[in-house]
Amino acid sequence: MNTPDHDLRALLKNAVAPIADTELKRDLWPHMLNKLNQRPMRVSRLDWVLVALSLTGCLLFPRIILALLFHL
Amino acid sequence: MLLHDFTQGDIGAFERIFRQFQGQVYGWIVRIVRNPAAAEDLTLEVFWRIYRARARFDPQRSFTAWARRIATNAAMDYLKSAPREVLLDESAPALKSPSTKSGIDLALVQQALHALPAKFRVVAILALVEETPYAEIAEATGLPMNTVKSRVFRAVRMLRKKLTRLGIQP
């Protein structure tokens, strides 16, 4: 294909050859399974905010602890 | 049925899908990042993203197209964050013969290509080196075809500018 970019394309192909071998050499499923099992359970930001608010509330108003215990 | 089971979180269905498509996903990624080890890691990352997003996938749509778009995004993230030198394919003939017959230093050409911003480098590699059709690039990147053409055009212009600055007239 003789486009205006023909020379540039040829130069690029000389410098960065097209990938000839795109075949996957091994089954990655065992690695995928490890990845699925290793991913730690993520705690959402909202949960952390609620924990922080509860702790702050307990520090500022210790009577809240009794109320919290009552509701547990 | 398989895709439907996958969206419901069936790990067996996910395994079958993984085994069926891992080669395709890897093949696409390695063309972009040009590094087999990184492409394997990214293939796992792509399927991790796919697994996490399973509930949002519509089984009536093409899984291949969806996976390819996620793969392109993952490859683009890699290009943005990876050090430039690891992007060179060590098996490329350029490293064995560092200059063309006309005496152009190919390492400088690689340098110019790798200096492009990731979004331009991806389309430049796919369109100019791998000769991937624009329509295929558009589908994989989620961009309109005209945007892909415009990015290739701009990538070519940037490459010419950089090469000229390095003393190379392509």
PDB file of C-alpha atoms in Angstrom:
ATOM      1  CA  MET A   1       0.000   0.000   0.000  1.00  0.00           C
ATOM      2  CA  ASN A   2       1.731   3.157  -1.176  1.00  0.00           C
ATOM      3  CA  THR A   3       0.295   5.846   1.090  1.00  0.00           C
ATOM      4  CA  PRO A   4       1.969   9.168   1.929  1.00  0.00           C
ATOM      5  CA  ASP A   5       3.058   7.461   5.168  1.00  0.00           C
ATOM      6  CA  HIS A   6       4.584   4.527   3.333  1.00  0.00           C
ATOM      7  CA  ASP A   7       8.184   5.474   4.184  1.00  0.00           C
ATOM      8  CA  LEU A   8       7.369   6.112   7.817  1.00  0.00           C
ATOM      9  CA  ARG A   9       5.502   2.812   8.082  1.00  0.00           C
ATOM     10  CA  ALA A  10       8.468   0.966   6.573  1.00  0.00           C
ATOM     11  CA  LEU A  11      10.859   2.689   8.949  1.00  0.00           C
ATOM     12  CA  LEU A  12       8.681   1.857  11.960  1.00  0.00           C
ATOM     13  CA  LYS A  13       8.412  -1.762  10.879  1.00  0.00           C
ATOM     14  CA  ASN A  14      12.186  -1.927  10.646  1.00  0.00           C
ATOM     15  CA  ALA A  15      12.549  -0.481  14.114  1.00  0.00           C
ATOM     16  CA  VAL A  16       9.625  -2.278  15.763  1.00  0.00           C
ATOM     17  CA  ALA A  17       8.892  -5.476  13.899  1.00  0.00           C
ATOM     18  CA  PRO A  18       5.280  -6.703  13.874  1.00  0.00           C
ATOM     19  CA  ILE A  19       4.814  -9.376  16.533  1.00  0.00           C
ATOM     20  CA  ALA A  20       5.121 -12.677  14.689  1.00  0.00           C
ATOM     21  CA  ASP A  21       4.223 -14.978  17.554  1.00  0.00           C
ATOM     22  CA  THR A  22       1.053 -13.947  19.362  1.00  0.00           C
ATOM     23  CA  GLU A  23       0.276 -17.408  20.665  1.00  0.00           C
ATOM     24  CA  LEU A  24      -0.078 -17.968  24.393  1.00  0.00           C
ATOM     25  CA  LYS A  25       2.419 -20.635  25.425  1.00  0.00           C
ATOM     26  CA  ARG A  26       0.769 -21.883  28.597  1.00  0.00           C
ATOM     27  CA  ASP A  27      -2.572 -22.157  30.321  1.00  0.00           C
ATOM     28  CA  LEU A  28      -2.989 -19.212  32.693  1.00  0.00           C
ATOM     29  CA  TRP A  29      -6.039 -20.585  34.500  1.00  0.00           C
ATOM     30  CA  PRO A  30      -4.078 -21.861  37.576  1.00  0.00           C
ATOM     31  CA  HIS A  31      -2.651 -18.327  37.989  1.00  0.00           C
ATOM     32  CA  MET A  32      -6.115 -16.845  37.569  1.00  0.00           C
ATOM     33  CA  LEU A  33      -7.477 -19.141  40.237  1.00  0.00           C
ATOM     34  CA  ASN A  34      -4.670 -18.082  42.610  1.00  0.00           C
ATOM     35  CA  LYS A  35      -5.453 -14.449  41.874  1.00  0.00           C
ATOM     36  CA  LEU A  36      -9.141 -14.976  42.585  1.00  0.00           C
ATOM     37  CA  ASN A  37      -8.358 -16.713  45.869  1.00  0.00           C
ATOM     38  CA  GLN A  38      -5.702 -14.245  46.982  1.00  0.00           C
ATOM     39  CA  ARG A  39      -7.599 -11.020  46.439  1.00  0.00           C
ATOM     40  CA  PRO A  40      -8.344  -9.748  49.954  1.00  0.00           C
ATOM     41  CA  MET A  41     -11.858  -8.807  50.879  1.00  0.00           C
ATOM     42  CA  ARG A  42     -12.189  -5.070  50.322  1.00  0.00           C
ATOM     43  CA  VAL A  43     -13.853  -2.914  52.902  1.00  0.00           C
ATOM     44  CA  SER A  44     -15.669   0.010  51.332  1.00  0.00           C
ATOM     45  CA  ARG A  45     -14.769   3.607  52.194  1.00  0.00           C
ATOM     46  CA  LEU A  46     -18.236   4.169  53.594  1.00  0.00           C
ATOM     47  CA  ASP A  47     -17.664   1.365  56.126  1.00  0.00           C
ATOM     48  CA  TRP A  48     -14.385   2.954  57.228  1.00  0.00           C
ATOM     49  CA  VAL A  49     -16.123   6.326  57.594  1.00  0.00           C
ATOM     50  CA  LEU A  50     -18.832   4.745  59.743  1.00  0.00           C
ATOM     51  CA  VAL A  51     -16.211   3.049  61.948  1.00  0.00           C
ATOM     52  CA  ALA A  52     -14.339   6.340  62.327  1.00  0.00           C
ATOM     53  CA  LEU A  53     -17.539   8.218  63.189  1.00  0.00           C
ATOM     54  CA  SER A  54     -18.544   5.584  65.767  1.00  0.00           C
ATOM     55  CA  LEU A  55     -15.127   5.681  67.435  1.00  0.00           C
ATOM     56  CA  THR A  56     -15.087   9.487  67.479  1.00  0.00           C
ATOM     57  CA  GLY A  57     -18.606   9.511  68.925  1.00  0.00           C
ATOM     58  CA  CYS A  58     -17.569   7.048  71.652  1.00  0.00           C
ATOM     59  CA  LEU A  59     -14.553   9.171  72.547  1.00  0.00           C
ATOM     60  CA  LEU A  60     -16.510  12.433  72.680  1.00  0.00           C
ATOM     61  CA  PHE A  61     -19.675  11.035  74.299  1.00  0.00           C
ATOM     62  CA  PRO A  62     -18.784   7.879  76.286  1.00  0.00           C
ATOM     63  CA  ARG A  63     -22.459   7.319  77.168  1.00  0.00           C
ATOM     64  CA  ILE A  64     -22.981   6.279  73.525  1.00  0.00           C
ATOM     65  CA  ILE A  65     -21.064   3.101  74.339  1.00  0.00           C
ATOM     66  CA  LEU A  66     -23.896   1.998  76.630  1.00  0.00           C
ATOM     67  CA  ALA A  67     -26.452   2.748  73.925  1.00  0.00           C
ATOM     68  CA  LEU A  68     -24.390   0.812  71.367  1.00  0.00           C
ATOM     69  CA  LEU A  69     -24.037  -2.151  73.716  1.00  0.00           C
ATOM     70  CA  PHE A  70     -27.768  -2.072  74.334  1.00  0.00           C
ATOM     71  CA  HIS A  71     -28.445  -2.337  70.583  1.00  0.00           C
ATOM     72  CA  LEU A  72     -25.947  -5.161  69.997  1.00  0.00           C
TER      73      LEU A  72
ATOM     74  CA  MET B   1     -26.226 -20.098  28.556  1.00  0.00           C
ATOM     75  CA  LEU B   2     -22.520 -20.119  29.428  1.00  0.00           C
ATOM     76  CA  LEU B   3     -22.353 -16.315  29.419  1.00  0.00           C
ATOM     77  CA  HIS B   4     -25.552 -16.115  31.433  1.00  0.00           C
ATOM     78  CA  ASP B   5     -24.123 -18.478  34.072  1.00  0.00           C
ATOM     79  CA  PHE B   6     -20.947 -16.399  34.131  1.00  0.00           C
ATOM     80  CA  THR B   7     -22.882 -13.197  34.839  1.00  0.00           C
ATOM     81  CA  GLN B   8     -24.539 -15.006  37.762  1.00  0.00           C
ATOM     82  CA  GLY B   9     -21.094 -15.661  39.283  1.00  0.00           C
ATOM     83  CA  ASP B  10     -20.708 -19.327  38.295  1.00  0.00           C
ATOM     84  CA  ILE B  11     -16.965 -19.950  38.654  1.00  0.00           C
ATOM     85  CA  GLY B  12     -17.158 -23.031  36.401  1.00  0.00           C
ATOM     86  CA  ALA B  13     -18.624 -20.902  33.613  1.00  0.00           C
ATOM     87  CA  PHE B  14     -15.889 -18.315  34.181  1.00  0.00           C
ATOM     88  CA  GLU B  15     -13.221 -21.030  33.907  1.00  0.00           C
ATOM     89  CA  ARG B  16     -14.614 -22.216  30.564  1.00  0.00           C
ATOM     90  CA  ILE B  17     -14.775 -18.666  29.259  1.00  0.00           C
ATOM     91  CA  PHE B  18     -11.242 -17.991  30.501  1.00  0.00           C
ATOM     92  CA  ARG B  19      -9.839 -21.075  28.781  1.00  0.00           C
ATOM     93  CA  GLN B  20     -11.701 -20.242  25.573  1.00  0.00           C
ATOM     94  CA  PHE B  21     -10.621 -16.603  25.337  1.00  0.00           C
ATOM     95  CA  GLN B  22      -7.275 -16.325  27.164  1.00  0.00           C
ATOM     96  CA  GLY B  23      -5.345 -16.875  23.908  1.00  0.00           C
ATOM     97  CA  GLN B  24      -7.257 -14.148  22.051  1.00  0.00           C
ATOM     98  CA  VAL B  25      -6.884 -11.654  24.864  1.00  0.00           C
ATOM     99  CA  TYR B  26      -3.161 -12.391  25.221  1.00  0.00           C
ATOM    100  CA  GLY B  27      -2.637 -12.146  21.445  1.00  0.00           C
ATOM    101  CA  TRP B  28      -4.253  -8.714  21.351  1.00  0.00           C
ATOM    102  CA  ILE B  29      -2.348  -7.377  24.363  1.00  0.00           C
ATOM    103  CA  VAL B  30       1.057  -8.619  23.227  1.00  0.00           C
ATOM    104  CA  ARG B  31       0.653  -6.705  19.965  1.00  0.00           C
ATOM    105  CA  ILE B  32       0.240  -3.507  21.943  1.00  0.00           C
ATOM    106  CA  VAL B  33       2.722  -3.917  24.794  1.00  0.00           C
ATOM    107  CA  ARG B  34       5.214  -6.050  22.792  1.00  0.00           C
ATOM    108  CA  ASN B  35       6.413  -7.890  25.866  1.00  0.00           C
ATOM    109  CA  PRO B  36       5.220 -11.508  26.387  1.00  0.00           C
ATOM    110  CA  ALA B  37       5.730 -11.567  30.173  1.00  0.00           C
ATOM    111  CA  ALA B  38       3.863  -8.293  30.658  1.00  0.00           C
ATOM    112  CA  ALA B  39       1.153  -9.507  28.275  1.00  0.00           C
ATOM    113  CA  GLU B  40       0.601 -12.617  30.435  1.00  0.00           C
ATOM    114  CA  ASP B  41       0.269 -10.501  33.579  1.00  0.00           C
ATOM    115  CA  LEU B  42      -2.099  -8.148  31.801  1.00  0.00           C
ATOM    116  CA  THR B  43      -4.197 -11.068  30.533  1.00  0.00           C
ATOM    117  CA  LEU B  44      -4.760 -12.071  34.162  1.00  0.00           C
ATOM    118  CA  GLU B  45      -5.548  -8.476  35.084  1.00  0.00           C
ATOM    119  CA  VAL B  46      -8.059  -8.242  32.221  1.00  0.00           C
ATOM    120  CA  PHE B  47      -9.877 -11.393  33.298  1.00  0.00           C
ATOM    121  CA  TRP B  48      -9.865 -10.130  36.880  1.00  0.00           C
ATOM    122  CA  ARG B  49     -11.561  -6.933  35.673  1.00  0.00           C
ATOM    123  CA  ILE B  50     -13.961  -9.036  33.583  1.00  0.00           C
ATOM    124  CA  TYR B  51     -14.820 -11.183  36.597  1.00  0.00           C
ATOM    125  CA  ARG B  52     -15.449  -8.146  38.782  1.00  0.00           C
ATOM    126  CA  ALA B  53     -17.666  -6.527  36.139  1.00  0.00           C
ATOM    127  CA  ARG B  54     -19.594  -9.729  35.281  1.00  0.00           C
ATOM    128  CA  ALA B  55     -22.890  -8.447  36.668  1.00  0.00           C
ATOM    129  CA  ARG B  56     -22.796  -5.497  34.244  1.00  0.00           C
ATOM    130  CA  PHE B  57     -22.227  -7.667  31.166  1.00  0.00           C
ATOM    131  CA  ASP B  58     -25.187  -8.263  28.873  1.00  0.00           C
ATOM    132  CA  PRO B  59     -24.980 -11.906  27.659  1.00  0.00           C
ATOM    133  CA  GLN B  60     -26.726 -10.870  24.410  1.00  0.00           C
ATOM    134  CA  ARG B  61     -23.698  -8.796  23.419  1.00  0.00           C
ATOM    135  CA  SER B  62     -20.347  -9.949  22.068  1.00  0.00           C
ATOM    136  CA  PHE B  63     -18.014 -11.174  24.790  1.00  0.00           C
ATOM    137  CA  THR B  64     -15.019 -10.882  22.453  1.00  0.00           C
ATOM    138  CA  ALA B  65     -15.646  -7.175  21.817  1.00  0.00           C
ATOM    139  CA  TRP B  66     -16.159  -6.484  25.519  1.00  0.00           C
ATOM    140  CA  ALA B  67     -13.008  -8.376  26.509  1.00  0.00           C
ATOM    141  CA  ARG B  68     -10.970  -6.669  23.814  1.00  0.00           C
ATOM    142  CA  ARG B  69     -12.010  -3.236  25.002  1.00  0.00           C
ATOM    143  CA  ILE B  70     -11.052  -4.081  28.581  1.00  0.00           C
ATOM    144  CA  ALA B  71      -7.767  -5.523  27.286  1.00  0.00           C
ATOM    145  CA  THR B  72      -7.012  -2.346  25.328  1.00  0.00           C
ATOM    146  CA  ASN B  73      -7.656  -0.204  28.395  1.00  0.00           C
ATOM    147  CA  ALA B  74      -5.421  -2.420  30.533  1.00  0.00           C
ATOM    148  CA  ALA B  75      -2.651  -2.299  27.912  1.00  0.00           C
ATOM    149  CA  MET B  76      -2.990   1.478  27.733  1.00  0.00           C
ATOM    150  CA  ASP B  77      -2.701   1.736  31.542  1.00  0.00           C
ATOM    151  CA  TYR B  78       0.445  -0.392  31.317  1.00  0.00           C
ATOM    152  CA  LEU B  79       1.986   1.813  28.627  1.00  0.00           C
ATOM    153  CA  LYS B  80       1.279   4.887  30.735  1.00  0.00           C
ATOM    154  CA  SER B  81       2.969   3.464  33.811  1.00  0.00           C
ATOM    155  CA  ALA B  82       5.722   1.162  32.481  1.00  0.00           C
ATOM    156  CA  PRO B  83       9.271   2.430  32.115  1.00  0.00           C
ATOM    157  CA  ARG B  84      10.003   3.086  28.470  1.00  0.00           C
ATOM    158  CA  GLU B  85      12.854   0.559  28.129  1.00  0.00           C
ATOM    159  CA  VAL B  86      10.732  -2.481  29.017  1.00  0.00           C
ATOM    160  CA  LEU B  87       8.475  -1.764  26.074  1.00  0.00           C
ATOM    161  CA  LEU B  88      11.112  -2.733  23.576  1.00  0.00           C
ATOM    162  CA  ASP B  89      10.649  -6.184  22.133  1.00  0.00           C
ATOM    163  CA  GLU B  90      13.985  -7.913  22.644  1.00  0.00           C
ATOM    164  CA  SER B  91      13.341 -10.259  19.749  1.00  0.00           C
ATOM    165  CA  ALA B  92      12.868  -7.379  17.314  1.00  0.00           C
ATOM    166  CA  PRO B  93      15.384  -7.433  14.498  1.00  0.00           C
ATOM    167  CA  ALA B  94      16.142  -3.789  15.184  1.00  0.00           C
ATOM    168  CA  LEU B  95      18.244  -4.699  18.184  1.00  0.00           C
ATOM    169  CA  LYS B  96      20.272  -7.186  16.171  1.00  0.00           C
ATOM    170  CA  SER B  97      20.881  -4.747  13.319  1.00  0.00           C
ATOM    171  CA  PRO B  98      20.729  -1.258  14.786  1.00  0.00           C
ATOM    172  CA  SER B  99      20.598   0.662  11.518  1.00  0.00           C
ATOM    173  CA  THR B 100      18.951   0.459   8.111  1.00  0.00           C
ATOM    174  CA  LYS B 101      20.793   0.217   4.812  1.00  0.00           C
ATOM    175  CA  SER B 102      20.501   3.962   4.532  1.00  0.00           C
ATOM    176  CA  GLY B 103      22.236   4.303   7.896  1.00  0.00           C
ATOM    177  CA  ILE B 104      19.227   5.329   9.999  1.00  0.00           C
ATOM    178  CA  ASP B 105      19.717   4.445  13.636  1.00  0.00           C
ATOM    179  CA  LEU B 106      16.668   2.317  14.470  1.00  0.00           C
ATOM    180  CA  ALA B 107      17.110   2.832  18.194  1.00  0.00           C
ATOM    181  CA  LEU B 108      16.283   6.494  17.586  1.00  0.00           C
ATOM    182  CA  VAL B 109      13.134   5.502  15.699  1.00  0.00           C
ATOM    183  CA  GLN B 110      12.104   3.306  18.643  1.00  0.00           C
ATOM    184  CA  GLN B 111      12.871   6.182  20.964  1.00  0.00           C
ATOM    185  CA  ALA B 112      10.619   8.502  18.954  1.00  0.00           C
ATOM    186  CA  LEU B 113       7.793   5.957  18.975  1.00  0.00           C
ATOM    187  CA  HIS B 114       8.063   5.317  22.700  1.00  0.00           C
ATOM    188  CA  ALA B 115       8.090   9.025  23.405  1.00  0.00           C
ATOM    189  CA  LEU B 116       4.536   9.328  22.068  1.00  0.00           C
ATOM    190  CA  PRO B 117       1.751   9.637  24.665  1.00  0.00           C
ATOM    191  CA  ALA B 118       0.154   6.226  25.326  1.00  0.00           C
ATOM    192  CA  LYS B 119      -3.118   6.958  23.517  1.00  0.00           C
ATOM    193  CA  PHE B 120      -1.226   7.878  20.330  1.00  0.00           C
ATOM    194  CA  ARG B 121       1.325   5.080  20.701  1.00  0.00           C
ATOM    195  CA  VAL B 122      -1.426   2.452  20.878  1.00  0.00           C
ATOM    196  CA  VAL B 123      -3.060   3.537  17.623  1.00  0.00           C
ATOM    197  CA  ALA B 124       0.335   4.068  15.948  1.00  0.00           C
ATOM    198  CA  ILE B 125       1.509   0.551  16.825  1.00  0.00           C
ATOM    199  CA  LEU B 126      -1.779  -1.054  15.830  1.00  0.00           C
ATOM    200  CA  ALA B 127      -2.340   0.920  12.625  1.00  0.00           C
ATOM    201  CA  LEU B 128       1.179   1.514  11.338  1.00  0.00           C
ATOM    202  CA  VAL B 129       3.139  -1.500  12.594  1.00  0.00           C
ATOM    203  CA  GLU B 130       0.515  -4.237  12.988  1.00  0.00           C
ATOM    204  CA  GLU B 131      -1.666  -2.933  10.118  1.00  0.00           C
ATOM    205  CA  THR B 132      -4.833  -3.489  12.107  1.00  0.00           C
ATOM    206  CA  PRO B 133      -7.909  -2.119  10.273  1.00  0.00           C
ATOM    207  CA  TYR B 134      -9.251   1.191  11.631  1.00  0.00           C
ATOM    208  CA  ALA B 135     -12.639  -0.391  12.316  1.00  0.00           C
ATOM    209  CA  GLU B 136     -11.020  -3.010  14.542  1.00  0.00           C
ATOM    210  CA  ILE B 137      -9.032  -0.353  16.426  1.00  0.00           C
ATOM    211  CA  ALA B 138     -12.198   1.714  16.850  1.00  0.00           C
ATOM    212  CA  GLU B 139     -14.069  -1.235  18.323  1.00  0.00           C
ATOM    213  CA  ALA B 140     -11.210  -2.152  20.659  1.00  0.00           C
ATOM    214  CA  THR B 141     -10.687   1.375  21.942  1.00  0.00           C
ATOM    215  CA  GLY B 142     -14.342   2.363  22.021  1.00  0.00           C
ATOM    216  CA  LEU B 143     -13.550   5.419  19.908  1.00  0.00           C
ATOM    217  CA  PRO B 144     -15.386   6.557  16.774  1.00  0.00           C
ATOM    218  CA  MET B 145     -13.573   5.621  13.569  1.00  0.00           C
ATOM    219  CA  ASN B 146     -12.892   9.275  12.731  1.00  0.00           C
ATOM    220  CA  THR B 147     -11.206   9.773  16.099  1.00  0.00           C
ATOM    221  CA  VAL B 148      -8.980   6.767  15.431  1.00  0.00           C
ATOM    222  CA  LYS B 149      -8.040   8.166  12.004  1.00  0.00           C
ATOM    223  CA  SER B 150      -7.339  11.539  13.535  1.00  0.00           C
ATOM    224  CA  ARG B 151      -5.164   9.990  16.262  1.00  0.00           C
ATOM    225  CA  VAL B 152      -3.157   8.045  13.678  1.00  0.00           C
ATOM    226  CA  PHE B 153      -2.731  11.228  11.661  1.00  0.00           C
ATOM    227  CA  ARG B 154      -1.571  13.152  14.725  1.00  0.00           C
ATOM    228  CA  ALA B 155       0.720  10.295  15.794  1.00  0.00           C
ATOM    229  CA  VAL B 156       2.337  10.354  12.333  1.00  0.00           C
ATOM    230  CA  ARG B 157       2.808  14.108  12.566  1.00  0.00           C
ATOM    231  CA  MET B 158       4.346  13.863  16.039  1.00  0.00           C
ATOM    232  CA  LEU B 159       6.623  11.029  14.901  1.00  0.00           C
ATOM    233  CA  ARG B 160       7.843  13.001  11.883  1.00  0.00           C
ATOM    234  CA  LYS B 161       8.533  15.987  14.117  1.00  0.00           C
ATOM    235  CA  LYS B 162      10.454  13.921  16.658  1.00  0.00           C
ATOM    236  CA  LEU B 163      12.409  12.081  13.963  1.00  0.00           C
ATOM    237  CA  THR B 164      13.314  15.320  12.239  1.00  0.00           C
ATOM    238  CA  ARG B 165      14.569  16.663  15.556  1.00  0.00           C
ATOM    239  CA  LEU B 166      16.706  13.519  15.858  1.00  0.00           C
ATOM    240  CA  GLY B 167      18.125  14.148  12.389  1.00  0.00           C
ATOM    241  CA  ILE B 168      16.069  11.494  10.568  1.00  0.00           C
ATOM    242  CA  GLN B 169      13.988  12.338   7.481  1.00  0.00           C
ATOM    243  CA  PRO B 170      11.579   9.429   6.831  1.00  0.00           C
TER     244      PRO B 170
END
